mmCIF file of C-alpha atoms and ligand atoms in Angstrom:
data_model
loop_
_atom_site.group_PDB
_atom_site.id
_atom_site.type_symbol
_atom_site.label_atom_id
_atom_site.label_comp_id
_atom_site.label_asym_id
_atom_site.label_seq_id
_atom_site.Cartn_x
_atom_site.Cartn_y
_atom_site.Cartn_z
ATOM 1 C CA UNK T 1 -9.249 36.746 -9.956
ATOM 2 C CA UNK T 2 -9.088 33.776 -12.331
ATOM 3 C CA UNK T 3 -5.632 33.366 -13.844
ATOM 4 C CA UNK T 4 -5.089 32.020 -17.357
ATOM 5 C CA UNK T 5 -1.299 31.925 -17.191
ATOM 6 C CA UNK T 6 -0.599 31.301 -13.523
ATOM 7 C CA UNK T 7 -1.185 28.440 -11.113
ATOM 8 C CA UNK T 8 -1.566 29.312 -7.451
ATOM 9 C CA UNK T 9 -1.490 26.801 -4.616
ATOM 10 C CA UNK T 10 -1.522 27.729 -0.956
ATOM 11 C CA UNK T 11 -0.796 25.259 1.795
ATOM 12 C CA UNK T 12 0.791 25.424 5.253
ATOM 13 C CA UNK T 13 1.174 29.228 4.971
ATOM 14 C CA UNK T 14 3.248 28.931 1.767
ATOM 15 C CA UNK T 15 1.962 30.053 -1.631
ATOM 16 C CA UNK T 16 3.468 28.527 -4.757
ATOM 17 C CA UNK T 17 2.922 30.721 -7.804
ATOM 18 C CA UNK T 18 3.754 28.916 -11.041
ATOM 19 C CA UNK T 19 4.170 30.795 -14.310
ATOM 20 C CA UNK T 20 2.238 28.546 -16.661
ATOM 21 C CA UNK T 21 2.839 29.060 -20.387
ATOM 22 C CA UNK T 22 5.087 26.047 -20.980
ATOM 23 C CA UNK T 23 4.409 26.090 -24.758
ATOM 24 C CA UNK T 24 6.316 29.424 -24.846
ATOM 25 C CA UNK T 25 8.804 28.462 -22.138
ATOM 26 C CA UNK T 26 6.758 30.618 -19.739
ATOM 27 C CA UNK T 27 7.644 33.841 -21.597
ATOM 28 C CA UNK T 28 6.137 36.968 -20.070
ATOM 29 C CA UNK T 29 3.477 38.594 -22.263
ATOM 30 C CA UNK T 30 1.295 41.576 -21.284
ATOM 31 C CA UNK T 31 -1.564 39.404 -20.067
ATOM 32 C CA UNK T 32 0.789 37.403 -17.858
ATOM 33 C CA UNK T 33 2.340 40.576 -16.444
ATOM 34 C CA UNK T 34 -1.172 41.826 -15.559
ATOM 35 C CA UNK T 35 -1.906 38.546 -13.802
ATOM 36 C CA UNK T 36 1.404 38.619 -11.908
ATOM 37 C CA UNK T 37 0.640 42.124 -10.692
ATOM 38 C CA UNK T 38 -2.779 41.030 -9.397
ATOM 39 C CA UNK T 39 -1.306 37.916 -7.809
ATOM 40 C CA UNK T 40 1.412 39.841 -5.962
ATOM 41 C CA UNK T 41 -1.103 42.322 -4.509
ATOM 42 C CA UNK T 42 -3.514 39.508 -3.606
ATOM 43 C CA UNK T 43 -0.794 37.448 -1.882
ATOM 44 C CA UNK T 44 0.583 40.434 -0.005
ATOM 45 C CA UNK T 45 -2.854 41.002 1.545
ATOM 46 C CA UNK T 46 -3.704 37.331 2.191
ATOM 47 C CA UNK T 47 -3.218 36.617 5.925
ATOM 48 C CA UNK T 48 -3.009 32.869 5.177
ATOM 49 C CA UNK T 49 0.211 33.423 3.202
ATOM 50 C CA UNK T 50 3.505 33.944 4.999
ATOM 51 C CA UNK T 51 6.011 32.987 2.305
ATOM 52 C CA UNK T 52 5.795 33.009 -1.504
ATOM 53 C CA UNK T 53 7.610 30.649 -3.883
ATOM 54 C CA UNK T 54 7.778 31.611 -7.576
ATOM 55 C CA UNK T 55 8.552 28.928 -10.156
ATOM 56 C CA UNK T 56 7.876 27.931 -13.767
ATOM 57 C CA UNK T 57 5.691 25.171 -15.236
ATOM 58 C CA UNK T 58 7.327 22.232 -16.993
ATOM 59 C CA UNK T 59 10.859 20.924 -16.808
ATOM 60 C CA UNK T 60 12.519 23.229 -19.290
ATOM 61 C CA UNK T 61 12.035 26.797 -18.171
ATOM 62 C CA UNK T 62 11.547 29.054 -15.195
ATOM 63 C CA UNK T 63 10.794 31.989 -17.518
ATOM 64 C CA UNK T 64 12.604 32.370 -20.876
ATOM 65 C CA UNK T 65 12.201 36.147 -20.856
ATOM 66 C CA UNK T 66 9.711 38.663 -22.091
ATOM 67 C CA UNK T 67 7.582 37.378 -24.983
ATOM 68 C CA UNK T 68 9.667 38.138 -28.069
ATOM 69 C CA UNK T 69 6.775 37.361 -30.425
ATOM 70 C CA UNK T 70 4.614 39.991 -28.709
ATOM 71 C CA UNK T 71 7.470 42.523 -28.541
ATOM 72 C CA UNK T 72 8.489 42.042 -32.179
ATOM 73 C CA UNK T 73 5.612 44.163 -33.514
ATOM 74 C CA UNK T 74 5.469 46.777 -30.748
ATOM 75 C CA UNK T 75 5.478 50.455 -31.630
ATOM 76 C CA UNK T 76 7.542 52.786 -29.393
ATOM 77 C CA UNK T 77 4.397 53.731 -27.366
ATOM 78 C CA UNK T 78 3.519 50.016 -26.985
ATOM 79 C CA UNK T 79 7.077 49.283 -25.825
ATOM 80 C CA UNK T 80 6.927 52.195 -23.407
ATOM 81 C CA UNK T 81 3.679 50.878 -21.864
ATOM 82 C CA UNK T 82 5.114 47.360 -21.757
ATOM 83 C CA UNK T 83 8.253 48.636 -19.986
ATOM 84 C CA UNK T 84 6.251 50.598 -17.415
ATOM 85 C CA UNK T 85 4.071 47.578 -16.747
ATOM 86 C CA UNK T 86 7.050 45.216 -16.369
ATOM 87 C CA UNK T 87 8.873 47.582 -14.052
ATOM 88 C CA UNK T 88 5.715 48.100 -11.958
ATOM 89 C CA UNK T 89 5.203 44.354 -11.600
ATOM 90 C CA UNK T 90 8.793 43.624 -10.595
ATOM 91 C CA UNK T 91 8.872 46.552 -8.186
ATOM 92 C CA UNK T 92 5.666 45.242 -6.579
ATOM 93 C CA UNK T 93 7.447 41.897 -6.138
ATOM 94 C CA UNK T 94 10.621 43.490 -4.769
ATOM 95 C CA UNK T 95 8.611 45.552 -2.311
ATOM 96 C CA UNK T 96 6.560 42.661 -0.949
ATOM 97 C CA UNK T 97 6.825 42.521 2.831
ATOM 98 C CA UNK T 98 6.669 38.735 2.807
ATOM 99 C CA UNK T 99 9.704 36.606 1.936
ATOM 100 C CA UNK T 100 9.803 35.421 -1.688
ATOM 101 C CA UNK T 101 11.943 32.537 -2.965
ATOM 102 C CA UNK T 102 12.536 31.824 -6.657
ATOM 103 C CA UNK T 103 12.732 28.115 -7.528
ATOM 104 C CA UNK T 104 14.549 28.375 -10.862
ATOM 105 C CA UNK T 105 13.686 25.108 -12.590
ATOM 106 C CA UNK T 106 15.183 25.765 -16.047
ATOM 107 C CA UNK T 107 15.951 28.716 -18.321
ATOM 108 C CA UNK T 108 15.832 32.062 -16.481
ATOM 109 C CA UNK T 109 16.581 34.516 -19.258
ATOM 110 C CA UNK T 110 16.162 38.251 -19.703
ATOM 111 C CA UNK T 111 12.931 39.337 -18.021
ATOM 112 C CA UNK T 112 12.793 35.851 -16.472
ATOM 113 C CA UNK T 113 16.109 36.371 -14.709
ATOM 114 C CA UNK T 114 14.910 39.843 -13.708
ATOM 115 C CA UNK T 115 11.817 38.206 -12.164
ATOM 116 C CA UNK T 116 14.047 35.785 -10.225
ATOM 117 C CA UNK T 117 16.395 38.583 -9.116
ATOM 118 C CA UNK T 118 13.414 40.535 -7.750
ATOM 119 C CA UNK T 119 12.850 37.629 -5.320
ATOM 120 C CA UNK T 120 14.667 37.569 -1.966
ATOM 121 C CA UNK T 121 16.814 34.599 -2.926
ATOM 122 C CA UNK T 122 17.109 31.929 -5.568
ATOM 123 C CA UNK T 123 17.374 28.159 -5.490
ATOM 124 C CA UNK T 124 17.978 26.444 -8.827
ATOM 125 C CA UNK T 125 17.939 23.022 -10.443
ATOM 126 C CA UNK T 126 21.146 21.503 -11.828
ATOM 127 C CA UNK T 127 19.778 21.989 -15.346
ATOM 128 C CA UNK T 128 18.921 25.688 -14.938
ATOM 129 C CA UNK T 129 20.620 28.254 -17.171
ATOM 130 C CA UNK T 130 20.694 31.949 -16.434
ATOM 131 C CA UNK T 131 21.487 34.869 -18.690
ATOM 132 C CA UNK T 132 20.578 38.165 -20.284
ATOM 133 C CA UNK T 133 20.249 37.519 -24.050
ATOM 134 C CA UNK T 134 18.749 40.979 -24.726
ATOM 135 C CA UNK T 135 21.777 42.225 -26.711
ATOM 136 C CA UNK T 136 21.234 39.354 -29.166
ATOM 137 C CA UNK T 137 17.837 40.976 -29.883
ATOM 138 C CA UNK T 138 19.250 44.476 -30.227
ATOM 139 C CA UNK T 139 17.923 45.626 -26.855
ATOM 140 C CA UNK T 140 19.137 45.667 -23.248
ATOM 141 C CA UNK T 141 17.688 44.472 -19.927
ATOM 142 C CA UNK T 142 14.862 46.794 -18.940
ATOM 143 C CA UNK T 143 13.087 45.341 -15.919
ATOM 144 C CA UNK T 144 15.815 46.279 -13.414
ATOM 145 C CA UNK T 145 18.385 43.674 -14.513
ATOM 146 C CA UNK T 146 21.328 46.030 -14.991
ATOM 147 C CA UNK T 147 20.753 47.527 -11.559
ATOM 148 C CA UNK T 148 20.008 44.391 -9.540
ATOM 149 C CA UNK T 149 22.717 42.244 -11.140
ATOM 150 C CA UNK T 150 25.529 44.799 -10.839
ATOM 151 C CA UNK T 151 24.638 45.448 -7.194
ATOM 152 C CA UNK T 152 24.571 41.723 -6.524
ATOM 153 C CA UNK T 153 27.727 40.468 -8.270
ATOM 154 C CA UNK T 154 29.613 43.666 -9.055
ATOM 155 C CA UNK T 155 29.997 45.443 -12.386
ATOM 156 C CA UNK T 156 32.726 43.220 -13.886
ATOM 157 C CA UNK T 157 30.724 39.997 -13.886
ATOM 158 C CA UNK T 158 27.488 41.858 -14.688
ATOM 159 C CA UNK T 159 29.234 43.488 -17.677
ATOM 160 C CA UNK T 160 30.427 40.097 -18.950
ATOM 161 C CA UNK T 161 26.995 38.486 -18.657
ATOM 162 C CA UNK T 162 25.012 41.384 -20.113
ATOM 163 C CA UNK T 163 27.444 42.390 -22.921
ATOM 164 C CA UNK T 164 27.973 38.813 -24.140
ATOM 165 C CA UNK T 165 24.344 37.665 -23.904
ATOM 166 C CA UNK T 166 25.670 34.233 -22.916
ATOM 167 C CA UNK T 167 23.946 31.833 -20.526
ATOM 168 C CA UNK T 168 25.677 30.451 -17.466
ATOM 169 C CA UNK T 169 24.812 27.171 -15.744
ATOM 170 C CA UNK T 170 23.253 27.207 -12.279
ATOM 171 C CA UNK T 171 26.486 25.943 -10.706
ATOM 172 C CA UNK T 172 28.422 28.957 -12.016
ATOM 173 C CA UNK T 173 25.625 31.304 -10.899
ATOM 174 C CA UNK T 174 25.931 29.737 -7.450
ATOM 175 C CA UNK T 175 29.667 30.486 -7.442
ATOM 176 C CA UNK T 176 28.881 34.094 -8.364
ATOM 177 C CA UNK T 177 26.384 34.413 -5.503
ATOM 178 C CA UNK T 178 23.328 34.773 -7.766
ATOM 179 C CA UNK T 179 21.893 31.394 -6.726
ATOM 180 C CA UNK T 180 21.987 30.310 -3.067
ATOM 181 C CA UNK T 181 21.920 26.560 -3.674
ATOM 182 C CA UNK T 182 21.603 24.118 -6.558
ATOM 183 C CA UNK T 183 19.544 20.922 -6.275
ATOM 184 C CA UNK T 184 18.799 17.967 -8.586
ATOM 185 C CA UNK T 185 15.752 18.950 -10.679
ATOM 186 C CA UNK T 186 13.408 16.458 -9.011
ATOM 187 C CA UNK T 187 14.307 17.810 -5.537
ATOM 188 C CA UNK T 188 14.161 21.543 -6.257
ATOM 189 C CA UNK T 189 10.548 22.236 -5.300
ATOM 190 C CA UNK T 190 10.614 19.973 -2.216
ATOM 191 C CA UNK T 191 13.824 21.622 -0.945
ATOM 192 C CA UNK T 192 12.409 25.079 -1.653
ATOM 193 C CA UNK T 193 9.179 24.241 0.185
ATOM 194 C CA UNK T 194 11.145 22.845 3.125
ATOM 195 C CA UNK T 195 12.944 26.172 3.474
ATOM 196 C CA UNK T 196 9.743 28.177 2.867
ATOM 197 C CA UNK T 197 7.881 26.264 5.591
ATOM 198 C CA UNK T 198 10.749 26.749 8.033
ATOM 199 C CA UNK T 199 10.589 30.499 7.371
ATOM 200 C CA UNK T 200 6.774 30.486 7.661
ATOM 201 C CA UNK T 201 7.007 28.956 11.139
ATOM 202 C CA UNK T 202 9.018 31.912 12.486
ATOM 203 C CA UNK T 203 7.819 35.323 13.665
ATOM 204 C CA UNK T 204 6.495 36.932 10.500
ATOM 205 C CA UNK T 205 6.789 40.506 11.720
ATOM 206 C CA UNK T 206 10.471 40.101 12.614
ATOM 207 C CA UNK T 207 11.177 38.591 9.199
ATOM 208 C CA UNK T 208 9.320 41.430 7.448
ATOM 209 C CA UNK T 209 11.292 44.030 9.382
ATOM 210 C CA UNK T 210 14.585 42.244 8.702
ATOM 211 C CA UNK T 211 13.731 42.219 4.987
ATOM 212 C CA UNK T 212 12.965 45.917 5.151
ATOM 213 C CA UNK T 213 16.210 46.690 7.019
ATOM 214 C CA UNK T 214 18.346 44.692 4.566
ATOM 215 C CA UNK T 215 16.697 46.174 1.460
ATOM 216 C CA UNK T 216 16.641 49.796 2.594
ATOM 217 C CA UNK T 217 19.900 49.623 4.542
ATOM 218 C CA UNK T 218 21.779 48.921 1.308
ATOM 219 C CA UNK T 219 20.748 52.344 0.008
ATOM 220 C CA UNK T 220 21.740 54.142 3.223
ATOM 221 C CA UNK T 221 24.987 55.261 4.805
ATOM 222 C CA UNK T 222 26.030 52.517 7.238
ATOM 223 C CA UNK T 223 25.316 54.565 10.364
ATOM 224 C CA UNK T 224 21.830 55.428 9.064
ATOM 225 C CA UNK T 225 21.289 51.728 8.397
ATOM 226 C CA UNK T 226 22.275 50.919 11.964
ATOM 227 C CA UNK T 227 19.870 53.597 13.258
ATOM 228 C CA UNK T 228 17.070 52.181 11.084
ATOM 229 C CA UNK T 229 17.808 48.649 12.310
ATOM 230 C CA UNK T 230 17.707 49.796 15.952
ATOM 231 C CA UNK T 231 14.378 51.592 15.432
ATOM 232 C CA UNK T 232 12.761 48.486 13.924
ATOM 233 C CA UNK T 233 14.311 46.292 16.627
ATOM 234 C CA UNK T 234 12.684 48.492 19.275
ATOM 235 C CA UNK T 235 9.262 48.315 17.623
ATOM 236 C CA UNK T 236 9.366 44.500 17.740
ATOM 237 C CA UNK T 237 9.284 44.644 21.516
ATOM 238 C CA UNK T 238 5.700 45.880 21.292
ATOM 239 C CA UNK T 239 4.588 42.742 19.426
ATOM 240 C CA UNK T 240 3.000 39.544 20.683
ATOM 241 C CA UNK T 241 5.547 37.609 18.585
ATOM 242 C CA UNK T 242 8.452 38.921 20.662
ATOM 243 C CA UNK T 243 6.659 38.046 23.894
ATOM 244 C CA UNK T 244 5.721 34.585 22.653
ATOM 245 C CA UNK T 245 9.189 33.859 21.181
ATOM 246 C CA UNK T 246 11.050 34.758 24.348
ATOM 247 C CA UNK T 247 8.483 33.138 26.689
ATOM 248 C CA UNK T 248 8.719 29.932 24.647
ATOM 249 C CA UNK T 249 12.510 29.947 25.007
ATOM 250 C CA UNK T 250 12.321 30.439 28.771
ATOM 251 C CA UNK T 251 9.616 27.768 29.118
ATOM 252 C CA UNK T 252 11.577 25.358 26.882
ATOM 253 C CA UNK T 253 8.759 24.884 24.353
ATOM 254 C CA UNK T 254 8.212 25.610 20.664
ATOM 255 C CA UNK T 255 6.998 29.143 19.959
ATOM 256 C CA UNK T 256 3.536 29.523 18.499
ATOM 257 C CA UNK T 257 3.665 32.818 16.630
ATOM 258 C CA UNK T 258 0.418 34.588 15.787
ATOM 259 C CA UNK T 259 2.146 37.457 14.016
ATOM 260 C CA UNK T 260 0.508 40.420 15.668
HETATM 261 N N1 DAK K 301 9.330 34.729 -26.125
HETATM 262 C C1 DAK K 301 8.421 34.074 -26.881
HETATM 263 N N2 DAK K 301 8.487 32.747 -27.170
HETATM 264 C C2 DAK K 301 9.522 32.060 -26.677
HETATM 265 C C3 DAK K 301 10.525 32.664 -25.880
HETATM 266 C C4 DAK K 301 10.394 34.061 -25.592
HETATM 267 N N3 DAK K 301 11.235 34.743 -24.801
HETATM 268 N N4 DAK K 301 11.429 31.729 -25.553
HETATM 269 C C5 DAK K 301 11.010 30.583 -26.115
HETATM 270 N N5 DAK K 301 9.855 30.765 -26.798
HETATM 271 C C6 DAK K 301 9.069 29.798 -27.550
HETATM 272 C C7 DAK K 301 9.768 29.438 -28.852
HETATM 273 O O1 DAK K 301 9.495 30.370 -29.843
HETATM 274 C C8 DAK K 301 9.121 28.083 -29.149
HETATM 275 O O2 DAK K 301 7.823 28.306 -29.639
HETATM 276 P P1 DAK K 301 7.311 27.558 -31.007
HETATM 277 O O3 DAK K 301 8.298 27.943 -32.042
HETATM 278 O O4 DAK K 301 7.366 26.089 -30.666
HETATM 279 O O5 DAK K 301 5.936 28.095 -31.226
HETATM 280 C C9 DAK K 301 8.970 27.478 -27.761
HETATM 281 O O6 DAK K 301 9.015 28.580 -26.834
HETATM 282 C C10 DAK K 301 10.091 26.516 -27.398
HETATM 283 O O7 DAK K 301 11.316 27.211 -27.606
HETATM 284 P P2 DAK K 301 12.499 26.631 -28.513
HETATM 285 O O8 DAK K 301 11.965 25.717 -29.573
HETATM 286 O O9 DAK K 301 13.321 27.799 -28.964
HETATM 287 O O10 DAK K 301 13.296 25.764 -27.455
HETATM 288 P P3 DAK K 301 14.848 25.410 -27.479
HETATM 289 O O11 DAK K 301 15.053 24.383 -26.443
HETATM 290 O O12 DAK K 301 15.316 25.100 -28.885
HETATM 291 O O13 DAK K 301 15.596 26.758 -27.020
HETATM 292 C C11 DAK K 301 15.871 28.724 -25.661
HETATM 293 C C12 DAK K 301 15.374 27.257 -25.732
HETATM 294 C C13 DAK K 301 15.483 29.290 -24.282
HETATM 295 C C14 DAK K 301 17.412 28.728 -25.765
HETATM 296 C C15 DAK K 301 15.270 29.545 -26.818
HETATM 297 O O14 DAK K 301 13.845 29.314 -26.825
HETATM 298 C C16 DAK K 301 15.540 30.998 -26.718
HETATM 299 O O15 DAK K 301 16.643 31.452 -27.011
HETATM 300 N N6 DAK K 301 14.502 31.750 -26.317
HETATM 301 C C17 DAK K 301 14.591 33.197 -26.244
HETATM 302 C C18 DAK K 301 15.338 33.621 -24.997
HETATM 303 C C19 DAK K 301 15.512 35.116 -24.914
HETATM 304 O O16 DAK K 301 16.094 35.730 -25.807
HETATM 305 N N7 DAK K 301 15.006 35.680 -23.840
HETATM 306 C C20 DAK K 301 15.130 37.074 -23.573
HETATM 307 C C21 DAK K 301 13.924 37.736 -24.151
HETATM 308 S S1 DAK K 301 14.141 39.508 -24.138
HETATM 309 C C22 DAK K 301 11.699 45.839 -21.543
HETATM 310 C C23 DAK K 301 12.175 45.336 -20.395
HETATM 311 C C24 DAK K 301 12.553 44.019 -20.345
HETATM 312 C C25 DAK K 301 12.494 43.243 -21.466
HETATM 313 C C26 DAK K 301 11.992 43.773 -22.609
HETATM 314 C C27 DAK K 301 11.593 45.064 -22.657
HETATM 315 N N8 DAK K 301 11.339 47.186 -21.594
HETATM 316 C C28 DAK K 301 11.806 48.053 -20.547
HETATM 317 C C29 DAK K 301 10.694 47.674 -22.771
HETATM 318 C C30 DAK K 301 12.939 41.901 -21.414
HETATM 319 C C31 DAK K 301 13.406 41.354 -22.547
HETATM 320 C C32 DAK K 301 13.625 39.936 -22.638
HETATM 321 O O17 DAK K 301 13.416 39.174 -21.732
#
């Protein structure tokens, strides 16, 4: 599919998906949400892609939220459809089997922060600002933000951020555990790609199972999580990756994973 609002580059098993509406600070409108949904399904199925990086075009914004100009005139049925679409897109991202890293290169606000939080982890530039300004518009986060943020940083900090509508700098978000690491703006993408390529060189099936165990284990009783982990661990011993990884260790060479 041709994208009007996204740039997609794939190299060395890493796909970089760039939200590309810099004139609107990469705000998410309906057309862009449709394109994101297609892109996530396409990348999930593409055997060339082992890791996905999501970022924003330009130096100012990752994604400054849902498109307020489009939302301003929505009727309740329009808003309902828009909400269902946004939730579907972010759930598709959250459920991707492949690792996804957000490279937050500027404002990540509202739906933009929800997009970043749906990724497996976030790196950010020193100039990035994160927040949920929805209450300043008379609404509340609606693409999973209340749920993902409170689970991630606890209700007290989530309450403060969401009730106040204020933005916090990347460094503070790092202290809160929202962002894994902060880099100078000009290094962000290179550092993100370095990490993405390192992940892409490992056994993809093991990483996918670990992602599954972490995500689903959080919703389980601990003993059930342990049982689930053990079951997946056992399955890995039927894969070529496990055989290659352990043979490479014994033979003192670099593993060459084929991910089957
Ligand atoms: N939507 C549309 N256009 C936006 C935008 C946005 N979210 N953010 C920025 N822009 C546009 C601006 O209107 C401006 O366009 P022109 O006026 O030049 O045509 C251009 O981008 C540059 O922005 P500024 O001139 O404002 O740039 P500044 O540096 O002065 O300010 C800013 C940057 C990020 C502080 C400011 O642009 C700003 O406050 N933007 C809005 C941020 C915001 O409130 N974001 C949250 C949006 S609400 C739902 C689920 C989820 C959601 C909604 C519904 N359902 C379940 C129904 C999600 C809601 C949101 O995300």
